[in-house]
Every structure is written in C-alpha cells, then in structure tokens.
Amino acid sequence: MIVIPAIDVMGGKAVRLTRGEREHATTYADHPHELAARFAAAGARRIHVVDLDGAFAGEPVATSVLQQIVEAARAGGAKVQTGGGIRDARTVHERIDAGVDQVVLGTLAVREPKLAESLCKRYPGRIIVATDARDGKVAVAGWQEDTDVPVAELAAAAQSWGAAAILYTDVARDGTQIGPAVAATAALQEEIAIPVYASGGVGSLADLDACAQAGIAGVVLGRALYEGAFTVEEALARC
C-alpha cells in the first residue's frame, strides 16, 4: 500500500478543511512547497496536491504555488498528483506540461465523461478519477453539489476509460481523523482492477493497518500528519 501525503492549497497557504467546508479551515503552512520538500525528504514518493480555491471557483487558481510544489517535490525524488478546478482539457495539458505526474479529475469526469475518456486515452497512466462520496453518491464542484451518480458506477466507467486509479474520499470523514471508510473503499477495490486510494478520516497508524489488511492500494494522508498523530516515516514503515 502506498502512502500519499496531501497538501491542500487555499489563499496560497497549506490548509486542511473539515468535510470540505471553507469556513472550517486550519492553516498549517504559509509556504506549501516547503511541506513538499519535507515530505519528499521523509521518503514519500508521491504527494497529493489540491487547489481548493480552484475547486470552488471551477478553474485553476493556485498555479504558481503548484509549480513551486512540483519543483520541490521533484528535487526530493517525489512525484505530484493534483486536482481542484480542472474542468477542461487545456488545464490537464498545462498541468502535465508543468511536470505534474498525474491529474485528478472529479467534476469533469461526471459532467463530461466523453472528454474524461479521451484524456485517459491521451495520457495513459496519468489520469486519476476522484469519486468523492456522500451517502454513496458522487459530490462535485468542490463537494458543493450532490449528484445521482453512484460511486461504483463512476469507478467502473473510469476503469473502462483507462484511468490509472480511483481516489475514493468519504466526504463526511474528510479532515475529521475519525477513521477512513475502510469497508466501502475495500468493497470498491474488490469491484475494479485498477488501484483505489482511500482518502478522508485517517487518524492513526491503526487506520493504516486496517486499510492495508483490507487490500486497499493506497492511502492519502492529511490532518493526521499535520497534527502530529504520526510521521511520514512512521506511515511508510507501517505500509
């Protein structure tokens, strides 16, 4: 199981939200690229970056900050996967040209599945599809809008498009440290062949053990790292 530290950017700073709510933001670093360098130095080989302002605005906002993060991560031997506000092909092209290893599609995958499929085919191995779940259905537009699309349906479609992986986030758990949705994530992993990454709610090393034992391919780590529940080194040693 791979460990993927997360950096969420809002207002140019590294923050964590609770359940995706902007009014419940905690700032952890004024210079996000320094976190990327620290994570890479600790041994992380992949870093998950979200442009939160972009997710809410529906277009990229933190482009310059993202570039700094990519450069810092690559200098330390880590790759970057990023999402947030990526709603068209041009932005995907720009992200990859800027050195991002994988691009995460959420809203676009739901609203424009044909375009998402074409991007998966154009960039094999470099598109991740996010299934942000609220009560089993996909939430979009920075989790501000609910849809009638079942998580399993979107994941199966993404696999058929050629997506590299699925990012499964339980919106209700994100930023809470109450534990990830292990059973739901594992069930999704059993249904599809491509890797499924769990995100949201991890609060302890025991949570990582549970994910690994359930056969989940990877875990995105956020607030637990920032609050000192464990270190990147400890997480990597566990997985």
CSV table of C-alpha atoms in Angstrom, one decimal:
chain,number,residue,atom,x,y,z
A,1,MET,CA,0.0,0.0,0.0
A,2,ILE,CA,1.4,3.4,-0.9
A,3,VAL,CA,1.4,6.4,1.4
A,4,ILE,CA,0.5,9.7,-0.2
A,5,PRO,CA,0.8,12.9,1.9
A,6,ALA,CA,-1.6,15.6,0.9
A,7,ILE,CA,-1.1,19.4,0.5
A,8,ASP,CA,-4.4,21.4,0.2
A,9,VAL,CA,-3.8,25.0,-1.0
A,10,MET,CA,-6.1,27.9,-0.2
A,11,GLY,CA,-5.1,31.5,-0.3
A,12,GLY,CA,-1.6,30.4,-1.2
A,13,LYS,CA,-1.2,28.6,2.0
A,14,ALA,CA,-1.4,24.9,3.1
A,15,VAL,CA,-4.6,24.3,4.9
A,16,ARG,CA,-7.0,21.5,5.9
A,17,LEU,CA,-10.7,21.7,5.8
A,18,THR,CA,-13.3,19.7,7.7
A,19,ARG,CA,-15.7,17.9,5.4
A,20,GLY,CA,-14.7,20.2,2.6
A,21,GLU,CA,-16.2,23.3,4.4
A,22,ARG,CA,-14.3,26.5,3.7
A,23,GLU,CA,-15.4,28.1,7.0
A,24,HIS,CA,-13.7,25.3,8.8
A,25,ALA,CA,-10.2,25.8,7.6
A,26,THR,CA,-7.0,25.4,9.6
A,27,THR,CA,-3.7,26.9,8.2
A,28,TYR,CA,-0.7,24.7,8.7
A,29,ALA,CA,2.0,26.4,6.5
A,30,ASP,CA,2.5,29.7,4.7
A,31,HIS,CA,4.8,28.1,2.1
A,32,PRO,CA,3.3,24.8,0.8
A,33,HIS,CA,6.4,24.0,-1.3
A,34,GLU,CA,8.4,23.6,2.0
A,35,LEU,CA,6.0,20.9,3.0
A,36,ALA,CA,6.5,19.1,-0.3
A,37,ALA,CA,10.3,19.2,0.3
A,38,ARG,CA,9.8,17.9,3.8
A,39,PHE,CA,7.5,15.1,2.7
A,40,ALA,CA,9.9,14.0,0.0
A,41,ALA,CA,12.9,14.1,2.4
A,42,ALA,CA,10.9,11.8,4.7
A,43,GLY,CA,10.6,9.3,1.9
A,44,ALA,CA,7.3,10.0,0.3
A,45,ARG,CA,7.4,9.1,-3.4
A,46,ARG,CA,4.1,10.7,-4.3
A,47,ILE,CA,2.3,13.9,-3.0
A,48,HIS,CA,-1.3,14.7,-3.5
A,49,VAL,CA,-2.0,18.4,-4.1
A,50,VAL,CA,-5.4,20.1,-4.2
A,51,ASP,CA,-6.1,23.6,-5.5
A,52,LEU,CA,-9.0,24.3,-3.1
A,53,ASP,CA,-9.6,27.8,-4.5
A,54,GLY,CA,-9.7,26.2,-7.9
A,55,ALA,CA,-12.2,23.5,-6.8
A,56,PHE,CA,-14.6,26.1,-5.5
A,57,ALA,CA,-14.1,28.6,-8.4
A,58,GLY,CA,-14.3,25.9,-11.2
A,59,GLU,CA,-10.9,27.0,-12.7
A,60,PRO,CA,-7.3,26.9,-11.7
A,61,VAL,CA,-6.2,29.4,-9.1
A,62,ALA,CA,-3.0,28.2,-7.3
A,63,THR,CA,-1.0,27.6,-10.5
A,64,SER,CA,2.2,29.4,-9.3
A,65,VAL,CA,2.1,27.7,-5.9
A,66,LEU,CA,1.6,24.3,-7.6
A,67,GLN,CA,4.6,24.9,-9.7
A,68,GLN,CA,6.7,25.6,-6.7
A,69,ILE,CA,5.4,22.4,-5.1
A,70,VAL,CA,6.2,20.3,-8.2
A,71,GLU,CA,9.8,21.7,-8.3
A,72,ALA,CA,10.3,21.0,-4.6
A,73,ALA,CA,8.9,17.5,-4.8
A,74,ARG,CA,10.8,16.5,-7.8
A,75,ALA,CA,14.1,17.8,-6.3
A,76,GLY,CA,13.4,15.4,-3.5
A,77,GLY,CA,12.5,12.5,-5.7
A,78,ALA,CA,8.8,12.6,-5.3
A,79,LYS,CA,6.0,12.8,-7.9
A,80,VAL,CA,2.9,15.0,-7.7
A,81,GLN,CA,-0.7,14.2,-8.4
A,82,THR,CA,-3.1,17.2,-8.4
A,83,GLY,CA,-6.7,18.1,-8.7
A,84,GLY,CA,-9.0,21.0,-8.0
A,85,GLY,CA,-10.6,23.2,-10.6
A,86,ILE,CA,-9.5,21.0,-13.5
A,87,ARG,CA,-12.6,21.3,-15.7
A,88,ASP,CA,-11.2,21.3,-19.3
A,89,ALA,CA,-8.6,19.6,-21.5
A,90,ARG,CA,-6.4,22.7,-21.6
A,91,THR,CA,-5.8,22.6,-17.9
A,92,VAL,CA,-4.9,19.0,-18.0
A,93,HIS,CA,-2.4,19.6,-20.7
A,94,GLU,CA,-0.9,22.6,-18.8
A,95,ARG,CA,-0.6,20.6,-15.6
A,96,ILE,CA,1.2,17.7,-17.3
A,97,ASP,CA,3.5,20.2,-19.2
A,98,ALA,CA,4.3,21.8,-15.9
A,99,GLY,CA,5.7,18.5,-14.6
A,100,VAL,CA,2.7,17.0,-12.7
A,101,ASP,CA,2.8,13.2,-12.9
A,102,GLN,CA,-0.9,12.5,-12.6
A,103,VAL,CA,-4.0,14.7,-12.9
A,104,VAL,CA,-7.1,14.1,-10.7
A,105,LEU,CA,-10.5,14.6,-12.4
A,106,GLY,CA,-13.6,14.9,-10.4
A,107,THR,CA,-16.3,17.2,-11.6
A,108,LEU,CA,-15.2,16.9,-15.2
A,109,ALA,CA,-15.5,13.1,-15.1
A,110,VAL,CA,-19.1,13.4,-14.1
A,111,ARG,CA,-20.2,16.2,-16.3
A,112,GLU,CA,-18.1,15.4,-19.4
A,113,PRO,CA,-17.4,11.7,-19.4
A,114,LYS,CA,-16.5,11.6,-23.1
A,115,LEU,CA,-13.8,14.2,-22.5
A,116,ALA,CA,-12.6,12.3,-19.4
A,117,GLU,CA,-12.3,9.2,-21.5
A,118,SER,CA,-10.4,10.9,-24.3
A,119,LEU,CA,-8.0,12.4,-21.7
A,120,CYS,CA,-7.4,8.9,-20.2
A,121,LYS,CA,-6.6,7.6,-23.6
A,122,ARG,CA,-4.3,10.6,-24.5
A,123,TYR,CA,-2.4,10.3,-21.2
A,124,PRO,CA,-2.3,6.6,-20.3
A,125,GLY,CA,-1.4,6.1,-16.7
A,126,ARG,CA,-1.6,9.7,-15.8
A,127,ILE,CA,-5.3,10.3,-15.1
A,128,ILE,CA,-6.9,9.6,-11.7
A,129,VAL,CA,-10.6,9.8,-11.3
A,130,ALA,CA,-12.0,11.1,-8.0
A,131,THR,CA,-15.1,9.5,-6.6
A,132,ASP,CA,-16.0,11.9,-3.8
A,133,ALA,CA,-18.7,10.1,-1.9
A,134,ARG,CA,-21.6,11.4,0.1
A,135,ASP,CA,-24.1,8.7,1.1
A,136,GLY,CA,-22.8,6.5,-1.8
A,137,LYS,CA,-23.3,9.2,-4.5
A,138,VAL,CA,-20.7,11.4,-6.1
A,139,ALA,CA,-20.3,15.0,-4.9
A,140,VAL,CA,-18.9,17.6,-7.4
A,141,ALA,CA,-17.8,21.2,-7.6
A,142,GLY,CA,-15.7,21.2,-4.6
A,143,TRP,CA,-18.2,19.0,-2.9
A,144,GLN,CA,-20.8,21.8,-3.0
A,145,GLU,CA,-23.1,19.9,-5.3
A,146,ASP,CA,-24.6,16.4,-4.9
A,147,THR,CA,-25.3,14.1,-7.9
A,148,ASP,CA,-27.3,11.0,-8.5
A,149,VAL,CA,-24.3,9.2,-9.8
A,150,PRO,CA,-23.4,6.1,-7.7
A,151,VAL,CA,-19.7,5.9,-6.7
A,152,ALA,CA,-19.4,2.3,-8.1
A,153,GLU,CA,-20.8,3.4,-11.4
A,154,LEU,CA,-18.3,6.2,-11.9
A,155,ALA,CA,-15.4,4.0,-10.8
A,156,ALA,CA,-16.4,1.3,-13.3
A,157,ALA,CA,-16.7,3.8,-16.1
A,158,ALA,CA,-13.3,5.3,-15.2
A,159,GLN,CA,-11.8,1.9,-15.4
A,160,SER,CA,-13.3,1.3,-18.8
A,161,TRP,CA,-11.8,4.7,-20.0
A,162,GLY,CA,-8.3,3.6,-19.0
A,163,ALA,CA,-7.9,5.7,-15.8
A,164,ALA,CA,-4.8,4.9,-13.8
A,165,ALA,CA,-6.6,4.8,-10.4
A,166,ILE,CA,-9.6,5.8,-8.4
A,167,LEU,CA,-9.4,8.2,-5.5
A,168,TYR,CA,-12.2,7.4,-3.0
A,169,THR,CA,-12.9,10.1,-0.5
A,170,ASP,CA,-15.7,9.8,2.1
A,171,VAL,CA,-16.7,13.5,2.4
A,172,ALA,CA,-18.3,13.1,5.8
A,173,ARG,CA,-15.0,11.8,7.2
A,174,ASP,CA,-12.5,14.2,5.5
A,175,GLY,CA,-10.4,16.2,7.9
A,176,THR,CA,-12.0,14.6,11.0
A,177,GLN,CA,-9.4,11.9,11.9
A,178,ILE,CA,-12.3,9.6,12.9
A,179,GLY,CA,-11.1,6.8,10.7
A,180,PRO,CA,-11.4,6.1,7.0
A,181,ALA,CA,-14.2,4.3,5.2
A,182,VAL,CA,-12.3,1.1,5.1
A,183,ALA,CA,-15.2,-1.2,4.2
A,184,ALA,CA,-16.6,1.0,1.5
A,185,THR,CA,-13.1,1.6,0.0
A,186,ALA,CA,-12.2,-2.1,0.1
A,187,ALA,CA,-15.5,-3.1,-1.5
A,188,LEU,CA,-14.8,-0.7,-4.3
A,189,GLN,CA,-11.3,-2.1,-4.7
A,190,GLU,CA,-12.8,-5.6,-5.0
A,191,GLU,CA,-15.1,-4.5,-7.8
A,192,ILE,CA,-12.5,-3.0,-10.1
A,193,ALA,CA,-9.0,-4.0,-11.1
A,194,ILE,CA,-7.3,-0.6,-11.1
A,195,PRO,CA,-5.9,0.8,-7.8
A,196,VAL,CA,-8.2,2.5,-5.3
A,197,TYR,CA,-6.8,5.1,-3.0
A,198,ALA,CA,-8.5,5.8,0.3
A,199,SER,CA,-8.8,9.4,1.4
A,200,GLY,CA,-10.5,11.1,4.4
A,201,GLY,CA,-10.6,10.3,8.1
A,202,VAL,CA,-7.2,8.7,8.7
A,203,GLY,CA,-6.3,9.5,12.3
A,204,SER,CA,-3.8,6.8,13.5
A,205,LEU,CA,-1.4,4.2,12.4
A,206,ALA,CA,-4.0,1.6,13.2
A,207,ASP,CA,-6.1,3.1,10.5
A,208,LEU,CA,-3.3,2.5,8.0
A,209,ASP,CA,-3.1,-1.1,9.2
A,210,ALA,CA,-6.8,-1.6,8.6
A,211,CYS,CA,-6.5,-0.2,5.1
A,212,ALA,CA,-3.5,-2.4,4.3
A,213,GLN,CA,-5.2,-5.5,5.7
A,214,ALA,CA,-8.3,-4.7,3.6
A,215,GLY,CA,-6.3,-4.8,0.4
A,216,ILE,CA,-6.6,-1.1,-0.4
A,217,ALA,CA,-3.9,0.1,-2.8
A,218,GLY,CA,-3.0,3.4,-1.3
A,219,VAL,CA,-4.0,6.0,1.3
A,220,VAL,CA,-3.9,9.8,1.2
A,221,LEU,CA,-2.8,11.4,4.5
A,222,GLY,CA,-3.7,14.9,5.6
A,223,ARG,CA,-4.6,16.3,9.0
A,224,ALA,CA,-3.2,13.3,10.9
A,225,LEU,CA,0.3,14.3,9.6
A,226,TYR,CA,-0.2,18.0,10.3
A,227,GLU,CA,-1.5,17.3,13.9
A,228,GLY,CA,1.4,15.0,14.7
A,229,ALA,CA,-0.6,11.8,15.1
A,230,PHE,CA,2.3,10.1,13.3
A,231,THR,CA,5.1,11.0,10.9
A,232,VAL,CA,5.5,10.2,7.2
A,233,GLU,CA,8.4,7.9,8.2
A,234,GLU,CA,6.2,6.0,10.6
A,235,ALA,CA,3.5,5.7,8.0
A,236,LEU,CA,5.9,4.4,5.4
A,237,ALA,CA,7.4,1.9,7.8
A,238,ARG,CA,3.9,0.6,8.6
A,239,CYS,CA,3.0,0.1,4.9
